[in-house]
Short mmCIF file of C-alpha atoms in Angstrom, two decimals:
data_model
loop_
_atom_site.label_atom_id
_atom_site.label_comp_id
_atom_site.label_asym_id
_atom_site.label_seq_id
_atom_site.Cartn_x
_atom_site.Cartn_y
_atom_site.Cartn_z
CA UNK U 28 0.00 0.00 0.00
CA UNK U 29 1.45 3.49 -0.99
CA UNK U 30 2.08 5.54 1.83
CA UNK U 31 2.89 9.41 2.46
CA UNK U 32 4.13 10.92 5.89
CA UNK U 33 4.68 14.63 5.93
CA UNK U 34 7.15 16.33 8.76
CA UNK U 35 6.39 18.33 10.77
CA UNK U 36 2.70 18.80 11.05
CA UNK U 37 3.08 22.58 11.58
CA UNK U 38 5.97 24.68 11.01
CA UNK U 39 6.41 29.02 12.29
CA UNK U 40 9.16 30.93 11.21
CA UNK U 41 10.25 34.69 11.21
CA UNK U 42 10.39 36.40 7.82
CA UNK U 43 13.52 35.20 6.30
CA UNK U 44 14.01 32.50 7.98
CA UNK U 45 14.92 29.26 5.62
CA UNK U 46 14.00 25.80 6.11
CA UNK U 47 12.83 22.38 4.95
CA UNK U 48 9.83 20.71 4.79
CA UNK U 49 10.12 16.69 4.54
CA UNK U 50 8.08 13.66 2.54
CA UNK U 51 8.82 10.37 3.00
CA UNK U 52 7.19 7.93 0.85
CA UNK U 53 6.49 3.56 0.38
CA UNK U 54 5.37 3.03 -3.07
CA UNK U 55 5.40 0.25 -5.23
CA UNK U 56 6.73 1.82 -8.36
CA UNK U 57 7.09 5.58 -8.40
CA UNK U 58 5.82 7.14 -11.39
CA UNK U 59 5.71 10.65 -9.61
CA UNK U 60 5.83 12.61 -6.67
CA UNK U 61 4.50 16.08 -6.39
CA UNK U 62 4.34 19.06 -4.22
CA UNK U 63 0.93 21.18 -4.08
CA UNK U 64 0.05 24.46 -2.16
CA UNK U 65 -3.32 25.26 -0.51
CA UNK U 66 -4.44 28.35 0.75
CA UNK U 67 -7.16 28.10 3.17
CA UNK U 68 -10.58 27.91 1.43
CA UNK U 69 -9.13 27.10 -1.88
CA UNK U 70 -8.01 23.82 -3.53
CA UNK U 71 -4.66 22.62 -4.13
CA UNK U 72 -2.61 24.45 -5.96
CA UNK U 73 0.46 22.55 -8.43
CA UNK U 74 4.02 23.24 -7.69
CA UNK U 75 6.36 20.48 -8.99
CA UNK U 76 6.98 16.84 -9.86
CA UNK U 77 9.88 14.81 -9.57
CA UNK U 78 10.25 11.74 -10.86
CA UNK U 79 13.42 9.91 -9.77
CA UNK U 80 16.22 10.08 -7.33
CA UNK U 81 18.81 13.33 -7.93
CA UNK U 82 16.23 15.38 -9.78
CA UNK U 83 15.40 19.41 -8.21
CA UNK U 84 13.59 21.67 -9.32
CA UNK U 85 13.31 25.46 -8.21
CA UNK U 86 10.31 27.93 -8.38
CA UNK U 87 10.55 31.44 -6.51
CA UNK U 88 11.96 30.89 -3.20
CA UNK U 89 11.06 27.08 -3.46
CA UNK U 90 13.35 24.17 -4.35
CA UNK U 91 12.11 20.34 -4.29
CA UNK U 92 14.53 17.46 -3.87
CA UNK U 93 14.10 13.69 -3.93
CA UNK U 94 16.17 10.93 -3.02
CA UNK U 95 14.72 7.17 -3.14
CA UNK U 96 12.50 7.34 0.27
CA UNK U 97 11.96 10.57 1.27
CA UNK U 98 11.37 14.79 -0.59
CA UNK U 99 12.51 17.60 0.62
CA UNK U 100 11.14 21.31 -0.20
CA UNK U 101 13.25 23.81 1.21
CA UNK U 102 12.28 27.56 1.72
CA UNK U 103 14.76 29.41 1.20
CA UNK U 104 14.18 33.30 2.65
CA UNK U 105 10.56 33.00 3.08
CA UNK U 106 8.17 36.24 3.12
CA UNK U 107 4.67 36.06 4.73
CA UNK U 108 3.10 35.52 1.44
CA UNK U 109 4.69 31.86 1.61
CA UNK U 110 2.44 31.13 4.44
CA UNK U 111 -0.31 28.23 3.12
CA UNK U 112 -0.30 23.85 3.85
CA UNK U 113 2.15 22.74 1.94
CA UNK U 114 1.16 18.97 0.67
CA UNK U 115 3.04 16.19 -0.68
CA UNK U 116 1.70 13.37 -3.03
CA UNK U 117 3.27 9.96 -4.85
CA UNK U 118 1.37 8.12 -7.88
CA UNK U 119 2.09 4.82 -8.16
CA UNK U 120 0.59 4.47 -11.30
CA UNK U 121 -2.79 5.46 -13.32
CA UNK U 122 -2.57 9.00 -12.52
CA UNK U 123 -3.60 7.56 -9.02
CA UNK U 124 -2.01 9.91 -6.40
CA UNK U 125 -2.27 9.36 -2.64
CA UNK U 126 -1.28 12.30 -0.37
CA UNK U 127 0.17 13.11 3.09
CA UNK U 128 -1.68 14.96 5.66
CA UNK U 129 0.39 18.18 4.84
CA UNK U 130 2.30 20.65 6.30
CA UNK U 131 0.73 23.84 7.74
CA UNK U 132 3.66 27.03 7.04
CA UNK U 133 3.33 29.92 9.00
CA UNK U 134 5.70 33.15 7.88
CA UNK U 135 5.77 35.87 10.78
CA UNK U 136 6.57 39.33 9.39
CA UNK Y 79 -10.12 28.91 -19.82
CA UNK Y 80 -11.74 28.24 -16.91
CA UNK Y 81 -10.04 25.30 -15.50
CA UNK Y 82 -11.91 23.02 -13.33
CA UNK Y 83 -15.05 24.33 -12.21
CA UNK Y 84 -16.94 22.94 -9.23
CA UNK Y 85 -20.97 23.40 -8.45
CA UNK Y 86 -22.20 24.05 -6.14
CA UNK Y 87 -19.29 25.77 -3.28
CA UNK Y 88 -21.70 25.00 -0.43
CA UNK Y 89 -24.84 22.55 -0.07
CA UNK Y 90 -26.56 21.11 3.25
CA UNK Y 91 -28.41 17.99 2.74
CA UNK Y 92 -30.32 15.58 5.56
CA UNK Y 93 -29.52 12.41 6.09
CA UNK Y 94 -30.81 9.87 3.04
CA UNK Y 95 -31.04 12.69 0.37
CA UNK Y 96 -29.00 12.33 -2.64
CA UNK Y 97 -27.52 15.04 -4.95
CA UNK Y 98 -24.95 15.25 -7.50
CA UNK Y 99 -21.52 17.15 -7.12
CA UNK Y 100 -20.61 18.84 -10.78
CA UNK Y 101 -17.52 19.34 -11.99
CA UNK Y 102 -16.22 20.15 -15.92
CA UNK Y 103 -12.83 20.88 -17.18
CA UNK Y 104 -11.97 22.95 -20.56
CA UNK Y 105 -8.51 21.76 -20.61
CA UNK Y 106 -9.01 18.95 -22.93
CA UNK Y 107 -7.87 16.47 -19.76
CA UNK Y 108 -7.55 12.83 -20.07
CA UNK Y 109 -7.66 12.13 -16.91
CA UNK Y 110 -10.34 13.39 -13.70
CA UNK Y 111 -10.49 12.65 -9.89
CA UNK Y 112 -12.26 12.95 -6.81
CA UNK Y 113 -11.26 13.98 -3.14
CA UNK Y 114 -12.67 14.30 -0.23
CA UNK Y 115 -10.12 16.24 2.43
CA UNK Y 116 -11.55 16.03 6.08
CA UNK Y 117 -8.88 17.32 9.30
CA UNK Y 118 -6.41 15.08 10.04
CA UNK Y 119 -6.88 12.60 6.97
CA UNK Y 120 -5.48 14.47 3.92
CA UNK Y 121 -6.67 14.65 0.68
CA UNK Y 122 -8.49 10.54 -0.06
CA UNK Y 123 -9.15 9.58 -3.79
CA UNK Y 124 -12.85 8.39 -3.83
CA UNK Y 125 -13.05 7.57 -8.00
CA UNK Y 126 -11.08 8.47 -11.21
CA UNK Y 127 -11.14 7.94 -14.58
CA UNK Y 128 -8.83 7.60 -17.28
CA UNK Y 129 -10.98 8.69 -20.00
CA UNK Y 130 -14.70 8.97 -21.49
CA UNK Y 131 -16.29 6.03 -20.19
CA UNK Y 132 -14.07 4.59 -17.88
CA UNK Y 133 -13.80 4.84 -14.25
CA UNK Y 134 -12.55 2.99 -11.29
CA UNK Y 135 -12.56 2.72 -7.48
CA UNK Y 136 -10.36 5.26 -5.39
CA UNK Y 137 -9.51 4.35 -1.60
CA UNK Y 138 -13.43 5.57 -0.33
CA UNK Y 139 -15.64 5.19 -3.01
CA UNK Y 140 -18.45 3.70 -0.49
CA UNK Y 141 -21.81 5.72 -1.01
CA UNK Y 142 -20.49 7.24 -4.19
CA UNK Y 143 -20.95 7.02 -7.76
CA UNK Y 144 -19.31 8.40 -10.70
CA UNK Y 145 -19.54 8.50 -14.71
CA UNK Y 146 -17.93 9.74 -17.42
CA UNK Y 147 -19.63 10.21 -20.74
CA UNK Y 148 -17.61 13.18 -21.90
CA UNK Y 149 -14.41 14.10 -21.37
CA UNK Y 150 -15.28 17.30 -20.03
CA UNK Y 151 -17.68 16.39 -17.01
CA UNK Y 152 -17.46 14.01 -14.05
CA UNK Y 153 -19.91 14.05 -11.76
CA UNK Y 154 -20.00 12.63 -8.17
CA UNK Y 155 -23.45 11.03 -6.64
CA UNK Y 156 -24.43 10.71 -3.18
CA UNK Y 157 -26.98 8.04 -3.12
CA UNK Y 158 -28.15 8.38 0.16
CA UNK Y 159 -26.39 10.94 2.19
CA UNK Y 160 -24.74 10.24 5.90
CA UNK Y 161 -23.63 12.62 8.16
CA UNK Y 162 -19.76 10.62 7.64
CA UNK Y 163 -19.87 12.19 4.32
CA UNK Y 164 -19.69 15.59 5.72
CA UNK Y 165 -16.26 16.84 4.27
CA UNK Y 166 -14.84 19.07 1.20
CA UNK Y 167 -14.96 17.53 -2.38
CA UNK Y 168 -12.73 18.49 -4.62
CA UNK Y 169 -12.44 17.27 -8.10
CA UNK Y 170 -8.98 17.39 -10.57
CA UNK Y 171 -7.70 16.67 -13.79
CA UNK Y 172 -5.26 16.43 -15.50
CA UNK Y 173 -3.12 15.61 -18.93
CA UNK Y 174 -0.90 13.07 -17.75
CA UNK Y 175 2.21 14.25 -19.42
CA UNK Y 176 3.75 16.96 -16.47
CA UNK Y 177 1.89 15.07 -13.99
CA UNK Y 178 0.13 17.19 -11.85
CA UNK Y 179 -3.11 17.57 -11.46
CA UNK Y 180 -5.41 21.37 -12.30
CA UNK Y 181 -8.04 21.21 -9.15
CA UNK Y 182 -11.52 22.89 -8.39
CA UNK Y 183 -11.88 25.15 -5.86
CA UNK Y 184 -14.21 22.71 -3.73
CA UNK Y 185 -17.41 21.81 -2.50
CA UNK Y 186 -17.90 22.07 1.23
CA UNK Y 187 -20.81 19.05 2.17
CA UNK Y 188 -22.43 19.21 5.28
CA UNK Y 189 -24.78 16.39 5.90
CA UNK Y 190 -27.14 16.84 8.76
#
């Protein structure tokens, strides 16, 4: 069974302030594993997909990583705009994707 | 282009009424899903479909149905409504060939 666990649950920082958000992943045969944003209120919105271990890929102040179990998206300099639930997902195949319960960013001016 | 548009944002139904969640695409997508995202469980796949008339089982498709006659629109039924299928609905597509999926901007259910 494909499984995502997102680290950590919730997540403040100052204005500035860079860190990482984590995504470790089971899955039998990874076709893809992407990073969403949601705003409260408002459905998920796309930020990247990786598909195999080594590959990055930057937007903005955002840069995703993946190695064989686990994803990284680090925040590099955040501004309070940044603030949303940052989710995680892996398809194992068929477009299927199952998610993690997500990680809830708080920037502090 | 309107992406993936959801009807209606809000409903309230009783327990044992049925309805039908809308949702169409203009994107040309192959490929369509539905959610359901309730606190502490994430986002859950309920049904999806590959393509005009073909659809399978997500992880919770219990008390939901779903077809696709065009590739536009995928509706979701609630046969008989329980008050465990209070949540937020949210239907996606997608091409296939970046990966990631366009989604709606929700349906909140509340089933009283």
């Amino acid at each position: 069974e494909d499984q995502v666990t997102q680290s950590p649950e919730a997540l403040r920082l100052q204005e500035g302030e860079s860190s990482s958000l984590n995504c470790s992943y089971t899955v039998s045969g990874l076709r893809g594993l992407f990073w969403y944003r949601q705003d409260p209120g408002k459905g998920p919105e796309f930020l990247f997909t990786l598909y195999s271990a080594g590959e990055e890929k930057e937007k903005e102040r955002l840069k995703a990583t993946l190695t064989k179990k686990e994803s990284f998206l680090h925040i590099t300099a955040p501004k309070p705009e940044d603030s949303a639930t940052y989710l995680c997902a892996v398809s194992g195949g068929a477009q299927k994707l199952v998610f993690g319960q997500g990680t809830r960013l708080t920037i502090n001016p | 282009n309107a992406g993936v548009t959801q009807t209606p944002k809000f409903q309230v139904l009783k327990t044992g009424q049925s309805m039908t969640l809308q949702c169409a695409q203009d994107m040309n997508h192959e490929y369509m899903s539905w959610y359901r995202q309730d606190p502490g469980m994430g986002l859950r796949l309920i049904h999806y479909s590959v393509g005009a008339g073909i659809t399978d089982q997500g992880e919770v498709p219990n008390g939901y149905n779903v077809s696709r006659s065009t590739t536009e629109d995928f509706p979701l039924r609630l046969l008989s409504a329980a008050p465990s299928q209070t949540s937020v609905y949210f239907c996606a597509s997608s091409s296939g060939t970046t990966g990631g999926y366009t989604f709606g901007s929700g349906t909140r259910l509340t089933v009283v």
